[in-house]
PDB file of C-alpha atoms in Angstrom:
ATOM      1  CA  MET A 232      82.796 103.159  64.327  1.00  0.00           C
ATOM      2  CA  GLU A 233      82.263 100.135  66.573  1.00  0.00           C
ATOM      3  CA  THR A 234      80.164 102.371  68.818  1.00  0.00           C
ATOM      4  CA  ILE A 235      77.726 102.998  65.979  1.00  0.00           C
ATOM      5  CA  ILE A 236      77.374  99.268  65.279  1.00  0.00           C
ATOM      6  CA  VAL A 237      76.765  98.511  68.957  1.00  0.00           C
ATOM      7  CA  TYR A 238      74.250 101.361  69.113  1.00  0.00           C
ATOM      8  CA  LEU A 239      72.300  99.950  66.168  1.00  0.00           C
ATOM      9  CA  ASP A 240      72.452  96.415  67.549  1.00  0.00           C
ATOM     10  CA  ASN A 241      70.964  97.665  70.823  1.00  0.00           C
ATOM     11  CA  MET A 242      68.292  99.686  69.054  1.00  0.00           C
ATOM     12  CA  PHE A 243      67.170  96.683  67.008  1.00  0.00           C
ATOM     13  CA  ALA A 244      67.466  94.138  69.838  1.00  0.00           C
ATOM     14  CA  GLY A 245      63.795  94.422  70.813  1.00  0.00           C
ATOM     15  CA  LEU A 246      62.464  94.120  67.274  1.00  0.00           C
ATOM     16  CA  PRO A 247      61.519  90.991  65.333  1.00  0.00           C
ATOM     17  CA  LYS A 248      64.403  89.367  63.443  1.00  0.00           C
ATOM     18  CA  THR A 249      63.123  89.625  59.883  1.00  0.00           C
ATOM     19  CA  PRO A 250      64.961  90.028  56.572  1.00  0.00           C
ATOM     20  CA  GLU A 251      63.244  93.387  56.080  1.00  0.00           C
ATOM     21  CA  LEU A 252      64.453  94.731  59.399  1.00  0.00           C
ATOM     22  CA  GLU A 253      67.956  93.386  58.808  1.00  0.00           C
ATOM     23  CA  HIS A 254      67.983  95.201  55.462  1.00  0.00           C
ATOM     24  CA  LEU A 255      66.756  98.392  57.143  1.00  0.00           C
ATOM     25  CA  LYS A 256      69.442  98.059  59.803  1.00  0.00           C
ATOM     26  CA  GLN A 257      72.145  97.659  57.134  1.00  0.00           C
ATOM     27  CA  GLU A 258      70.849 100.714  55.251  1.00  0.00           C
ATOM     28  CA  LEU A 259      70.874 102.761  58.433  1.00  0.00           C
ATOM     29  CA  LEU A 260      74.387 101.577  59.254  1.00  0.00           C
ATOM     30  CA  SER A 261      75.573 102.539  55.778  1.00  0.00           C
ATOM     31  CA  GLY A 262      74.069 106.021  56.115  1.00  0.00           C
ATOM     32  CA  MET A 263      75.485 106.462  59.597  1.00  0.00           C
ATOM     33  CA  GLU A 264      78.949 105.383  58.456  1.00  0.00           C
ATOM     34  CA  GLU A 265      78.821 107.855  55.551  1.00  0.00           C
ATOM     35  CA  LYS A 266      77.821 110.683  57.877  1.00  0.00           C
ATOM     36  CA  TYR A 267      80.542 109.685  60.354  1.00  0.00           C
ATOM     37  CA  LEU A 268      83.208 109.778  57.627  1.00  0.00           C
ATOM     38  CA  GLU A 269      81.952 113.170  56.388  1.00  0.00           C
ATOM     39  CA  LEU A 270      82.198 114.579  59.897  1.00  0.00           C
ATOM     40  CA  LYS A 271      85.688 113.145  60.393  1.00  0.00           C
ATOM     41  CA  LEU A 272      86.823 114.692  57.082  1.00  0.00           C
ATOM     42  CA  ALA A 273      85.340 117.994  58.271  1.00  0.00           C
ATOM     43  CA  GLY A 274      87.673 117.878  61.261  1.00  0.00           C
ATOM     44  CA  LYS A 275      85.394 116.512  63.972  1.00  0.00           C
ATOM     45  CA  SER A 276      86.899 114.229  66.596  1.00  0.00           C
ATOM     46  CA  GLU A 277      85.772 110.612  66.737  1.00  0.00           C
ATOM     47  CA  ASN A 278      83.609 111.278  69.796  1.00  0.00           C
ATOM     48  CA  GLU A 279      82.038 114.376  68.244  1.00  0.00           C
ATOM     49  CA  ALA A 280      81.301 112.544  64.992  1.00  0.00           C
ATOM     50  CA  ILE A 281      79.736 109.575  66.770  1.00  0.00           C
ATOM     51  CA  GLY A 282      77.643 111.862  68.994  1.00  0.00           C
ATOM     52  CA  ILE A 283      76.314 113.807  66.022  1.00  0.00           C
ATOM     53  CA  VAL A 284      75.538 110.671  64.018  1.00  0.00           C
ATOM     54  CA  ILE A 285      73.663 109.057  66.909  1.00  0.00           C
ATOM     55  CA  SER A 286      71.739 112.237  67.739  1.00  0.00           C
ATOM     56  CA  GLU A 287      70.675 112.657  64.103  1.00  0.00           C
ATOM     57  CA  PHE A 288      69.565 109.021  63.896  1.00  0.00           C
ATOM     58  CA  GLY A 289      66.521 109.687  66.027  1.00  0.00           C
ATOM     59  CA  ASN A 290      64.311 107.426  68.018  1.00  0.00           C
ATOM     60  CA  ILE A 291      63.820 103.781  66.996  1.00  0.00           C
ATOM     61  CA  GLU A 292      60.236 103.856  68.280  1.00  0.00           C
ATOM     62  CA  GLU A 293      59.399 106.703  65.892  1.00  0.00           C
ATOM     63  CA  LEU A 294      61.005 104.878  62.988  1.00  0.00           C
ATOM     64  CA  THR A 295      59.226 101.591  63.665  1.00  0.00           C
ATOM     65  CA  ALA A 296      55.903 103.393  64.177  1.00  0.00           C
ATOM     66  CA  GLU A 297      56.299 105.075  60.774  1.00  0.00           C
ATOM     67  CA  LEU A 298      57.028 101.694  59.204  1.00  0.00           C
ATOM     68  CA  GLY A 299      54.251  99.900  61.100  1.00  0.00           C
ATOM     69  CA  ILE A 300      56.639  97.528  62.881  1.00  0.00           C
ATOM     70  CA  ASP A 301      55.622  96.217  66.290  1.00  0.00           C
ATOM     71  CA  PRO A 302      58.321  95.506  68.866  1.00  0.00           C
ATOM     72  CA  VAL A 303      58.808  91.966  70.126  1.00  0.00           C
ATOM     73  CA  VAL A 304      56.533  91.119  73.030  1.00  0.00           C
ATOM     74  CA  PRO A 305      58.458  90.779  76.304  1.00  0.00           C
ATOM     75  CA  GLU A 306      58.183  86.976  76.422  1.00  0.00           C
ATOM     76  CA  GLN A 307      60.018  86.765  73.100  1.00  0.00           C
ATOM     77  CA  ALA A 308      62.625  89.405  73.881  1.00  0.00           C
ATOM     78  CA  ILE A 309      66.187  88.463  74.664  1.00  0.00           C
ATOM     79  CA  PRO A 310      66.775  88.738  78.408  1.00  0.00           C
ATOM     80  CA  VAL A 311      69.031  91.592  79.436  1.00  0.00           C
ATOM     81  CA  LEU A 312      71.083  91.523  82.619  1.00  0.00           C
ATOM     82  CA  THR A 313      71.500  94.518  84.864  1.00  0.00           C
ATOM     83  CA  GLU A 314      75.003  95.719  85.666  1.00  0.00           C
ATOM     84  CA  GLU A 315      74.672  94.317  89.183  1.00  0.00           C
ATOM     85  CA  GLU A 316      73.671  90.900  87.837  1.00  0.00           C
ATOM     86  CA  VAL A 317      76.682  90.879  85.502  1.00  0.00           C
ATOM     87  CA  TYR A 318      79.068  91.691  88.352  1.00  0.00           C
ATOM     88  CA  ALA A 319      77.463  89.069  90.601  1.00  0.00           C
ATOM     89  CA  TYR A 320      77.756  86.442  87.879  1.00  0.00           C
ATOM     90  CA  ALA A 321      81.398  87.329  87.165  1.00  0.00           C
ATOM     91  CA  ALA A 322      82.230  87.177  90.878  1.00  0.00           C
ATOM     92  CA  ALA A 323      80.548  83.785  91.221  1.00  0.00           C
ATOM     93  CA  ARG A 324      82.477  82.438  88.211  1.00  0.00           C
ATOM     94  CA  ARG A 325      85.786  83.698  89.598  1.00  0.00           C
ATOM     95  CA  SER A 326      85.003  82.194  92.989  1.00  0.00           C
ATOM     96  CA  ALA A 327      84.016  78.851  91.475  1.00  0.00           C
ATOM     97  CA  GLY A 328      87.244  78.819  89.449  1.00  0.00           C
ATOM     98  CA  ARG A 329      89.355  79.333  92.565  1.00  0.00           C
ATOM     99  CA  VAL A 330      87.516  76.575  94.449  1.00  0.00           C
ATOM    100  CA  SER A 331      87.947  74.213  91.508  1.00  0.00           C
ATOM    101  CA  ALA A 332      91.660  75.041  91.197  1.00  0.00           C
ATOM    102  CA  PHE A 333      92.143  74.586  94.947  1.00  0.00           C
ATOM    103  CA  SER A 334      90.307  71.255  94.907  1.00  0.00           C
ATOM    104  CA  SER A 335      92.405  69.991  92.005  1.00  0.00           C
ATOM    105  CA  ALA A 336      95.663  71.080  93.644  1.00  0.00           C
ATOM    106  CA  HIS A 337      94.599  69.570  96.953  1.00  0.00           C
ATOM    107  CA  ALA A 338      93.674  66.266  95.316  1.00  0.00           C
ATOM    108  CA  GLU A 339      97.095  66.073  93.583  1.00  0.00           C
ATOM    109  CA  TRP A 340      98.913  66.935  96.811  1.00  0.00           C
ATOM    110  CA  ARG A 341      97.297  64.045  98.707  1.00  0.00           C
ATOM    111  CA  PHE A 342      98.552  61.442  96.243  1.00  0.00           C
TER     112      PHE A 342
END
């Protein structure tokens, strides 16, 4: 079920944060959860149920076009990191932590 929530969060990430859109998102989540539970009761595996629910959801661009909702302009969008940027950041943090730990241990050793 967490996969469905993450999917919806990602689909709505580029849209304005308005009460109307939050309400729409909650309604969609409710409908998707109901469908997921129906599929599970019908004997579908978790992965099958999630796949069906997401495929039946459709395209967020089509939905927002029908509702007359414009996506957030790029300057206002939340920045998204690429996978490479995430790994580079994590490596830099790990490296900085080791240097800091080494420096602290070295400083204690000298005294």
